[in-house]
């Protein structure tokens, strides 16, 4: 009986030892500090040096040595990549240029001056493989914008286009910030509309598809189109808010594949109530341009520098000049005089009353010192029905203004709006739109005030500050005539 008791005690002691071991292992695992997940941009600051971190991204380069492997990881948060160092035993045949990885290890100061930190890997997991032979971008080649434009589904993997997208994101935030800081209310204007704000007729018609709809049946009871501008809807809002703006997609069914045209692009539009002066509009245009550009240059230093050094060398000087000099103002009549005195031979005529073409706009910009220039008071017949009549003679003009910038031509277009009911009714009747815009006349009947506004082409703005020649290189997914949609 005594021996049985001893044997039972021994078994119990052994079991207790096993249980204690299992408990300690589990306790250590529980107490072990989990890896801190960092973006590459956060890791590169060096704030977490010495910490156990996890980084996820795509491999930009791989270099193998006898005892170690070195590769760079980028996750889109920064132009710079994070170098990872690992033992040769951790090498994986799937660890190639373009592959997606998750790396856990210790963040350490780098012995090399060109990089502040490096990640000493403890674990490498290849999340998604990439065959570098088939991958259209090669590890040691610098690809042109023309080449990567042919691969819209992959071009975000390149340095140039990822930089562009970060700049675009920052510019978007800068514009919203400017309007918020200056008391503008953001309005989400509709994408589907029944009006043609510009009167040019370059519209995409919206029609339902399916067996429930007849060929002649209108879904909205009237023809509907993708918007060419949010201006008229902003004018509705300007009857209750003194400052409003919108920032969204607009569409033009222009049959062109040139470097200047897109079927879908983004517009920044603003409307200001209680103003009778074009100076109020030009001040907002100029201030917004400066504010947004200064913020982009300050917060996207490396990304902008990539363009100004490798894509458009020398363009930084042009941008600095635009920021350091005030924007001159000339009238349309003065612009025509400048063009007619020029020794340059223009393709299009420069008679008073003609529309200013891109070649004319670029010449005017150069004449004024290669800085943005405002052109005001265009001929009455050149501008849409809503532009305010200056009622001047013998040359009949409107209170309209365009902002012309280096390398692009027109960036902004705006005007004071015709708030006088009798003149607006006469103009609508003249162009045969009085029935379609009865609601627009109501805005003048009930509490109308003098007001004005403008629109800025966002892609053209990006072209302007970066010096990019083709508008298709500054938008994530370019839409243009006869293009293949993703």
CSV table of N, CA, C and O in Angstrom, one decimal, residues 231-232 235-236 238 271 385-387 416-422 424-425 438-449 451:
chain,number,residue,atom,x,y,z
A,231,UNK,N,-21.3,73.5,-62.5
A,231,UNK,CA,-21.5,74.9,-62.3
A,231,UNK,C,-23.0,75.3,-62.1
A,231,UNK,O,-23.3,76.0,-61.1
A,232,UNK,N,-23.9,74.8,-62.9
A,232,UNK,CA,-25.3,75.3,-62.7
A,232,UNK,C,-25.9,74.8,-61.4
A,232,UNK,O,-26.7,75.5,-60.8
A,235,UNK,N,-24.7,77.1,-58.8
A,235,UNK,CA,-25.4,78.3,-58.8
A,235,UNK,C,-26.7,78.2,-58.0
A,235,UNK,O,-27.2,79.1,-57.4
A,236,UNK,N,-27.3,77.0,-58.1
A,236,UNK,CA,-28.5,76.7,-57.3
A,236,UNK,C,-28.1,76.9,-55.8
A,236,UNK,O,-28.8,77.6,-55.0
A,238,UNK,N,-25.6,78.6,-54.6
A,238,UNK,CA,-25.2,80.0,-54.2
A,238,UNK,C,-26.3,80.9,-53.9
A,238,UNK,O,-26.1,82.0,-53.5
A,271,UNK,N,-18.1,78.8,-56.7
A,271,UNK,CA,-19.1,79.8,-56.9
A,271,UNK,C,-19.1,80.8,-55.7
A,271,UNK,O,-19.2,80.3,-54.6
A,385,UNK,N,-24.3,81.4,-72.3
A,385,UNK,CA,-25.4,82.3,-72.0
A,385,UNK,C,-25.3,82.9,-70.6
A,385,UNK,O,-25.9,83.9,-70.3
A,386,UNK,N,-24.7,82.2,-69.7
A,386,UNK,CA,-24.7,82.6,-68.3
A,386,UNK,C,-23.7,83.7,-68.0
A,386,UNK,O,-23.7,84.3,-66.9
A,387,UNK,N,-22.7,84.0,-68.9
A,387,UNK,CA,-21.7,85.0,-68.7
A,387,UNK,C,-22.3,86.4,-68.7
A,387,UNK,O,-23.1,86.8,-69.5
A,416,UNK,N,-18.3,86.3,-64.2
A,416,UNK,CA,-19.5,86.7,-63.4
A,416,UNK,C,-20.7,86.2,-64.1
A,416,UNK,O,-20.7,86.1,-65.3
A,417,UNK,N,-21.7,85.8,-63.4
A,417,UNK,CA,-23.0,85.3,-64.0
A,417,UNK,C,-24.0,86.4,-64.2
A,417,UNK,O,-24.1,87.3,-63.4
A,418,UNK,N,-24.7,86.2,-65.2
A,418,UNK,CA,-25.8,87.2,-65.5
A,418,UNK,C,-26.9,87.0,-64.5
A,418,UNK,O,-27.7,86.1,-64.6
A,419,UNK,N,-27.0,88.0,-63.6
A,419,UNK,CA,-28.1,87.9,-62.6
A,419,UNK,C,-29.3,88.7,-62.9
A,419,UNK,O,-30.4,88.6,-62.3
A,420,UNK,N,-29.2,89.5,-64.0
A,420,UNK,CA,-30.3,90.4,-64.4
A,420,UNK,C,-31.3,89.6,-65.2
A,420,UNK,O,-31.0,89.1,-66.3
A,421,UNK,N,-32.5,89.5,-64.7
A,421,UNK,CA,-33.5,88.6,-65.3
A,421,UNK,C,-33.8,88.9,-66.8
A,421,UNK,O,-33.9,88.0,-67.6
A,422,UNK,N,-34.0,90.2,-67.1
A,422,UNK,CA,-34.4,90.5,-68.4
A,422,UNK,C,-33.3,90.2,-69.4
A,422,UNK,O,-33.6,89.7,-70.5
A,424,UNK,N,-30.9,87.9,-69.1
A,424,UNK,CA,-30.7,86.5,-69.1
A,424,UNK,C,-31.8,85.9,-70.0
A,424,UNK,O,-31.6,85.0,-70.8
A,425,UNK,N,-33.1,86.3,-69.8
A,425,UNK,CA,-34.2,85.8,-70.6
A,425,UNK,C,-33.9,86.1,-72.1
A,425,UNK,O,-34.2,85.2,-73.0
A,438,UNK,N,-36.1,77.1,-67.5
A,438,UNK,CA,-37.0,77.9,-66.7
A,438,UNK,C,-36.6,77.9,-65.2
A,438,UNK,O,-36.8,78.9,-64.5
A,439,UNK,N,-36.1,76.8,-64.7
A,439,UNK,CA,-35.7,76.7,-63.3
A,439,UNK,C,-34.5,77.6,-63.1
A,439,UNK,O,-34.4,78.2,-62.0
A,440,UNK,N,-33.6,77.8,-64.1
A,440,UNK,CA,-32.5,78.7,-63.9
A,440,UNK,C,-32.9,80.2,-63.8
A,440,UNK,O,-32.4,81.0,-63.1
A,441,UNK,N,-34.0,80.5,-64.5
A,441,UNK,CA,-34.6,81.8,-64.4
A,441,UNK,C,-35.2,82.1,-63.0
A,441,UNK,O,-35.2,83.2,-62.5
A,442,UNK,N,-35.7,81.0,-62.4
A,442,UNK,CA,-36.3,81.1,-61.1
A,442,UNK,C,-35.2,81.6,-60.1
A,442,UNK,O,-35.5,82.3,-59.1
A,443,UNK,N,-34.0,81.2,-60.3
A,443,UNK,CA,-32.9,81.6,-59.4
A,443,UNK,C,-32.8,83.1,-59.4
A,443,UNK,O,-32.3,83.7,-58.4
A,444,UNK,N,-33.1,83.8,-60.5
A,444,UNK,CA,-33.0,85.2,-60.7
A,444,UNK,C,-34.3,85.9,-60.1
A,444,UNK,O,-34.3,87.1,-59.9
A,445,UNK,N,-35.4,85.2,-60.0
A,445,UNK,CA,-36.6,85.7,-59.6
A,445,UNK,C,-36.7,85.8,-58.0
A,445,UNK,O,-37.4,86.7,-57.5
A,446,UNK,N,-36.1,84.9,-57.4
A,446,UNK,CA,-36.3,84.8,-55.9
A,446,UNK,C,-34.9,85.0,-55.2
A,446,UNK,O,-34.1,84.1,-55.0
A,447,UNK,N,-34.7,86.2,-54.8
A,447,UNK,CA,-33.5,86.5,-53.9
A,447,UNK,C,-32.2,86.5,-54.7
A,447,UNK,O,-31.2,86.0,-54.1
A,448,UNK,N,-32.2,86.9,-55.9
A,448,UNK,CA,-31.0,86.8,-56.8
A,448,UNK,C,-30.0,87.8,-56.3
A,448,UNK,O,-30.3,88.9,-55.8
A,449,UNK,N,-28.7,87.4,-56.3
A,449,UNK,CA,-27.6,88.3,-56.0
A,449,UNK,C,-26.5,88.3,-57.1
A,449,UNK,O,-26.4,87.2,-57.8
A,451,UNK,N,-23.2,87.2,-58.6
A,451,UNK,CA,-22.3,86.2,-58.2
A,451,UNK,C,-21.5,85.7,-59.4
A,451,UNK,O,-21.7,86.2,-60.5
